[in-house]
PDB file of C-alpha atoms in Angstrom:
ATOM      1  CA  UNK A   1     -13.367   3.917  16.670  1.00 64.00           C
ATOM      2  CA  UNK A   2     -11.229   7.053  16.672  1.00 74.00           C
ATOM      3  CA  UNK A   3      -8.113   4.920  17.066  1.00 79.00           C
ATOM      4  CA  UNK A   4      -8.894   2.960  13.924  1.00 79.00           C
ATOM      5  CA  UNK A   5      -9.077   6.163  11.874  1.00 80.00           C
ATOM      6  CA  UNK A   6      -5.439   6.931  12.661  1.00 82.00           C
ATOM      7  CA  UNK A   7      -3.857   3.514  13.247  1.00 84.00           C
ATOM      8  CA  UNK A   8      -3.885   1.383  10.087  1.00 84.00           C
ATOM      9  CA  UNK A   9      -2.230  -1.594  11.793  1.00 84.00           C
ATOM     10  CA  UNK A  10      -4.876  -1.704  14.540  1.00 86.00           C
ATOM     11  CA  UNK A  11      -7.651  -1.422  11.957  1.00 87.00           C
ATOM     12  CA  UNK A  12      -6.104  -4.222   9.913  1.00 83.00           C
ATOM     13  CA  UNK A  13      -5.877  -6.498  12.971  1.00 86.00           C
ATOM     14  CA  UNK A  14      -9.489  -5.746  13.914  1.00 88.00           C
ATOM     15  CA  UNK A  15     -10.755  -6.501  10.402  1.00 87.00           C
ATOM     16  CA  UNK A  16      -8.791  -9.752  10.219  1.00 84.00           C
ATOM     17  CA  UNK A  17     -10.053 -10.814  13.657  1.00 87.00           C
ATOM     18  CA  UNK A  18     -13.634 -10.060  12.598  1.00 89.00           C
ATOM     19  CA  UNK A  19     -13.193 -12.002   9.351  1.00 86.00           C
ATOM     20  CA  UNK A  20     -11.691 -14.985  11.194  1.00 85.00           C
ATOM     21  CA  UNK A  21     -14.454 -14.972  13.809  1.00 89.00           C
ATOM     22  CA  UNK A  22     -17.134 -15.013  11.116  1.00 89.00           C
ATOM     23  CA  UNK A  23     -15.448 -17.495   8.774  1.00 85.00           C
ATOM     24  CA  UNK A  24     -14.670 -15.045   5.978  1.00 83.00           C
ATOM     25  CA  UNK A  25     -11.775 -15.808   3.716  1.00 77.00           C
ATOM     26  CA  UNK A  26      -9.494 -12.814   3.285  1.00 72.00           C
ATOM     27  CA  UNK A  27      -7.363 -12.771   0.133  1.00 70.00           C
ATOM     28  CA  UNK A  28      -3.790 -11.662   0.581  1.00 67.00           C
ATOM     29  CA  UNK A  29      -0.855 -11.089  -1.689  1.00 67.00           C
ATOM     30  CA  UNK A  30       1.944 -13.638  -1.521  1.00 68.00           C
ATOM     31  CA  UNK A  31       4.310 -11.154  -3.119  1.00 68.00           C
ATOM     32  CA  UNK A  32       6.178  -8.618  -1.026  1.00 70.00           C
ATOM     33  CA  UNK A  33       6.845  -4.995  -1.964  1.00 70.00           C
ATOM     34  CA  UNK A  34       9.947  -6.066  -3.900  1.00 70.00           C
ATOM     35  CA  UNK A  35       7.943  -8.491  -6.084  1.00 66.00           C
ATOM     36  CA  UNK A  36       9.412 -11.634  -4.491  1.00 70.00           C
ATOM     37  CA  UNK A  37       7.593 -14.326  -2.545  1.00 73.00           C
ATOM     38  CA  UNK A  38       6.919 -12.794   0.872  1.00 74.00           C
ATOM     39  CA  UNK A  39       7.351 -15.981   2.936  1.00 75.00           C
ATOM     40  CA  UNK A  40      10.664 -17.176   1.468  1.00 80.00           C
ATOM     41  CA  UNK A  41      13.376 -17.272   4.117  1.00 81.00           C
ATOM     42  CA  UNK A  42      16.595 -19.244   3.469  1.00 79.00           C
ATOM     43  CA  UNK A  43      16.985 -19.844   7.218  1.00 87.00           C
ATOM     44  CA  UNK A  44      13.856 -21.993   7.016  1.00 87.00           C
ATOM     45  CA  UNK A  45      15.840 -24.778   5.339  1.00 88.00           C
ATOM     46  CA  UNK A  46      18.625 -24.754   7.937  1.00 90.00           C
ATOM     47  CA  UNK A  47      16.107 -24.891  10.777  1.00 92.00           C
ATOM     48  CA  UNK A  48      14.233 -27.736   9.116  1.00 91.00           C
ATOM     49  CA  UNK A  49      17.453 -29.689   8.514  1.00 93.00           C
ATOM     50  CA  UNK A  50      18.422 -29.191  12.178  1.00 94.00           C
ATOM     51  CA  UNK A  51      14.999 -30.342  13.366  1.00 94.00           C
ATOM     52  CA  UNK A  52      15.179 -33.446  11.173  1.00 93.00           C
ATOM     53  CA  UNK A  53      18.686 -34.240  12.441  1.00 93.00           C
ATOM     54  CA  UNK A  54      17.459 -33.869  16.033  1.00 94.00           C
ATOM     55  CA  UNK A  55      14.491 -36.151  15.397  1.00 92.00           C
ATOM     56  CA  UNK A  56      16.773 -38.647  13.688  1.00 91.00           C
ATOM     57  CA  UNK A  57      19.078 -38.697  16.723  1.00 92.00           C
ATOM     58  CA  UNK A  58      16.104 -39.601  18.951  1.00 91.00           C
ATOM     59  CA  UNK A  59      14.535 -42.154  16.576  1.00 88.00           C
ATOM     60  CA  UNK A  60      14.281 -45.709  17.845  1.00 84.00           C
ATOM     61  CA  UNK A  61      12.529 -47.961  15.352  1.00 84.00           C
ATOM     62  CA  UNK A  62      11.585 -47.383  11.781  1.00 83.00           C
ATOM     63  CA  UNK A  63       9.804 -44.054  11.908  1.00 84.00           C
ATOM     64  CA  UNK A  64       7.561 -42.280   9.443  1.00 84.00           C
ATOM     65  CA  UNK A  65       8.668 -38.684   8.940  1.00 87.00           C
ATOM     66  CA  UNK A  66       5.957 -36.492   7.446  1.00 86.00           C
ATOM     67  CA  UNK A  67       7.448 -33.109   6.620  1.00 89.00           C
ATOM     68  CA  UNK A  68       5.019 -30.336   5.721  1.00 87.00           C
ATOM     69  CA  UNK A  69       6.974 -27.387   4.379  1.00 86.00           C
ATOM     70  CA  UNK A  70       6.458 -24.374   2.143  1.00 83.00           C
ATOM     71  CA  UNK A  71       9.286 -24.476  -0.398  1.00 82.00           C
ATOM     72  CA  UNK A  72       8.202 -21.617  -2.661  1.00 78.00           C
ATOM     73  CA  UNK A  73      11.126 -19.298  -3.210  1.00 77.00           C
ATOM     74  CA  UNK A  74      13.602 -21.827  -1.792  1.00 77.00           C
ATOM     75  CA  UNK A  75      13.539 -24.579  -4.401  1.00 68.00           C
ATOM     76  CA  UNK A  76      17.002 -24.076  -5.841  1.00 68.00           C
ATOM     77  CA  UNK A  77      19.035 -24.766  -2.684  1.00 79.00           C
ATOM     78  CA  UNK A  78      17.513 -27.721  -0.866  1.00 87.00           C
ATOM     79  CA  UNK A  79      20.870 -29.322  -0.019  1.00 88.00           C
ATOM     80  CA  UNK A  80      20.671 -29.251   3.795  1.00 90.00           C
ATOM     81  CA  UNK A  81      17.140 -30.664   3.847  1.00 91.00           C
ATOM     82  CA  UNK A  82      17.723 -33.349   1.220  1.00 91.00           C
ATOM     83  CA  UNK A  83      20.922 -34.414   3.017  1.00 93.00           C
ATOM     84  CA  UNK A  84      19.073 -34.729   6.351  1.00 93.00           C
ATOM     85  CA  UNK A  85      16.231 -36.662   4.727  1.00 92.00           C
ATOM     86  CA  UNK A  86      18.701 -38.881   2.850  1.00 93.00           C
ATOM     87  CA  UNK A  87      20.192 -39.801   6.249  1.00 93.00           C
ATOM     88  CA  UNK A  88      16.698 -40.773   7.381  1.00 91.00           C
ATOM     89  CA  UNK A  89      16.276 -42.994   4.341  1.00 91.00           C
ATOM     90  CA  UNK A  90      19.746 -44.503   4.892  1.00 91.00           C
ATOM     91  CA  UNK A  91      18.649 -45.548   8.384  1.00 91.00           C
ATOM     92  CA  UNK A  92      15.552 -47.208   6.884  1.00 88.00           C
ATOM     93  CA  UNK A  93      13.030 -44.625   8.040  1.00 89.00           C
ATOM     94  CA  UNK A  94      10.115 -43.688   5.801  1.00 85.00           C
ATOM     95  CA  UNK A  95       9.840 -40.078   4.656  1.00 87.00           C
ATOM     96  CA  UNK A  96       7.103 -38.064   2.962  1.00 87.00           C
ATOM     97  CA  UNK A  97       7.340 -34.387   2.118  1.00 89.00           C
ATOM     98  CA  UNK A  98       4.134 -32.402   1.702  1.00 88.00           C
ATOM     99  CA  UNK A  99       4.325 -28.985   0.057  1.00 85.00           C
ATOM    100  CA  UNK A 100       1.459 -26.576  -0.611  1.00 81.00           C
ATOM    101  CA  UNK A 101       0.697 -25.664  -4.182  1.00 73.00           C
ATOM    102  CA  UNK A 102       0.569 -21.902  -4.310  1.00 64.00           C
ATOM    103  CA  UNK A 103      -2.213 -20.638  -6.498  1.00 58.00           C
ATOM    104  CA  UNK A 104      -1.383 -17.132  -7.657  1.00 53.00           C
ATOM    105  CA  UNK A 105      -3.720 -14.276  -6.857  1.00 54.00           C
ATOM    106  CA  UNK A 106      -5.720 -12.913  -9.771  1.00 55.00           C
ATOM    107  CA  UNK A 107      -3.604 -10.481 -11.741  1.00 51.00           C
ATOM    108  CA  UNK A 108      -4.586  -6.844 -11.786  1.00 52.00           C
ATOM    109  CA  UNK A 109      -5.772  -5.450 -15.099  1.00 54.00           C
ATOM    110  CA  UNK A 110      -2.871  -5.131 -17.498  1.00 56.00           C
ATOM    111  CA  UNK A 111      -0.580  -7.478 -15.548  1.00 54.00           C
ATOM    112  CA  UNK A 112      -1.754 -10.812 -16.955  1.00 58.00           C
ATOM    113  CA  UNK A 113       1.651 -11.485 -18.544  1.00 61.00           C
ATOM    114  CA  UNK A 114       3.354 -10.936 -15.174  1.00 58.00           C
ATOM    115  CA  UNK A 115       0.953 -13.402 -13.554  1.00 63.00           C
ATOM    116  CA  UNK A 116       1.687 -15.931 -16.293  1.00 71.00           C
ATOM    117  CA  UNK A 117       5.437 -15.529 -15.715  1.00 69.00           C
ATOM    118  CA  UNK A 118       4.949 -15.995 -11.957  1.00 68.00           C
ATOM    119  CA  UNK A 119       2.862 -19.136 -12.515  1.00 73.00           C
ATOM    120  CA  UNK A 120       5.498 -20.507 -14.897  1.00 77.00           C
ATOM    121  CA  UNK A 121       8.267 -19.800 -12.366  1.00 74.00           C
ATOM    122  CA  UNK A 122       6.273 -21.580  -9.628  1.00 76.00           C
ATOM    123  CA  UNK A 123       5.815 -24.615 -11.869  1.00 80.00           C
ATOM    124  CA  UNK A 124       9.529 -24.752 -12.718  1.00 82.00           C
ATOM    125  CA  UNK A 125      10.466 -24.402  -9.066  1.00 82.00           C
ATOM    126  CA  UNK A 126       8.015 -27.131  -8.005  1.00 83.00           C
ATOM    127  CA  UNK A 127       9.536 -29.488 -10.575  1.00 86.00           C
ATOM    128  CA  UNK A 128      13.056 -28.639  -9.341  1.00 86.00           C
ATOM    129  CA  UNK A 129      11.954 -29.463  -5.783  1.00 87.00           C
ATOM    130  CA  UNK A 130      10.328 -32.708  -6.910  1.00 88.00           C
ATOM    131  CA  UNK A 131      13.521 -33.701  -8.758  1.00 89.00           C
ATOM    132  CA  UNK A 132      15.731 -32.864  -5.751  1.00 89.00           C
ATOM    133  CA  UNK A 133      13.650 -35.020  -3.420  1.00 90.00           C
ATOM    134  CA  UNK A 134      13.249 -37.807  -5.986  1.00 90.00           C
ATOM    135  CA  UNK A 135      17.042 -37.920  -6.298  1.00 91.00           C
ATOM    136  CA  UNK A 136      17.227 -39.137  -2.687  1.00 90.00           C
ATOM    137  CA  UNK A 137      14.141 -41.355  -3.032  1.00 89.00           C
ATOM    138  CA  UNK A 138      11.585 -39.181  -1.266  1.00 89.00           C
ATOM    139  CA  UNK A 139       8.182 -38.336  -2.737  1.00 87.00           C
ATOM    140  CA  UNK A 140       7.073 -34.711  -2.798  1.00 87.00           C
ATOM    141  CA  UNK A 141       3.306 -34.637  -2.419  1.00 85.00           C
ATOM    142  CA  UNK A 142       1.393 -31.466  -3.339  1.00 84.00           C
ATOM    143  CA  UNK A 143      -1.243 -29.988  -1.035  1.00 84.00           C
ATOM    144  CA  UNK A 144      -3.909 -27.807  -2.577  1.00 81.00           C
ATOM    145  CA  UNK A 145      -6.020 -25.172  -0.878  1.00 77.00           C
ATOM    146  CA  UNK A 146      -8.877 -27.652  -0.507  1.00 79.00           C
ATOM    147  CA  UNK A 147      -6.763 -30.184   1.424  1.00 82.00           C
ATOM    148  CA  UNK A 148      -7.233 -30.012   5.173  1.00 81.00           C
ATOM    149  CA  UNK A 149      -5.187 -31.345   8.058  1.00 83.00           C
ATOM    150  CA  UNK A 150      -7.752 -34.130   8.415  1.00 85.00           C
ATOM    151  CA  UNK A 151      -7.118 -35.115   4.783  1.00 82.00           C
ATOM    152  CA  UNK A 152      -3.380 -35.386   5.405  1.00 83.00           C
ATOM    153  CA  UNK A 153      -3.855 -37.346   8.646  1.00 85.00           C
ATOM    154  CA  UNK A 154      -6.296 -39.722   6.957  1.00 84.00           C
ATOM    155  CA  UNK A 155      -3.801 -40.317   4.162  1.00 78.00           C
ATOM    156  CA  UNK A 156      -0.965 -40.904   6.658  1.00 81.00           C
ATOM    157  CA  UNK A 157      -3.179 -43.349   8.570  1.00 83.00           C
ATOM    158  CA  UNK A 158      -3.780 -45.329   5.404  1.00 78.00           C
ATOM    159  CA  UNK A 159      -0.051 -45.417   4.675  1.00 73.00           C
ATOM    160  CA  UNK A 160       0.723 -46.490   8.229  1.00 73.00           C
ATOM    161  CA  UNK A 161      -1.756 -49.343   8.029  1.00 73.00           C
ATOM    162  CA  UNK A 162      -0.285 -50.479   4.692  1.00 67.00           C
ATOM    163  CA  UNK A 163       3.230 -50.441   6.164  1.00 58.00           C
ATOM    164  CA  UNK A 164       4.749 -49.432   2.868  1.00 51.00           C
ATOM    165  CA  UNK A 165       5.519 -46.227   1.054  1.00 47.00           C
ATOM    166  CA  UNK A 166       6.707 -46.169  -2.495  1.00 50.00           C
ATOM    167  CA  UNK A 167       8.833 -43.279  -3.684  1.00 44.00           C
TER     168      UNK A 167
END
């Protein structure tokens, strides 16, 4: 207990572990100290493009590529990923891109206009992402907080059994 009084990081880890063990949902801020999206990393796109190219090199038959990626903060420069996915489509593979819909945290008192601007920027960025993927014939499917992995797998199973995906 004494350690937790002096070590904020240890206390934070202990509280999060307790919350996870008891099924509590802990709200967190998606904005970093500089006011930008905390999980945006431009290297994410290069790694994803490399992984897709590697999977494409090993592909045998017509494959279904289901890409689940967080694009918030990266929506303006999707070139490497759209090029890799366009190569998949050119080789007659099927591709779906799932992206979470970020719901902004409630704004603190007096910052409602800032929250509205953030929500508007997220909407514009989501539409830019959708347009970039649509340009190469790939649907961008939104995932909300209520969607689970089972929901996505069920949907993919239905698509697989239909043997068709429309962009």
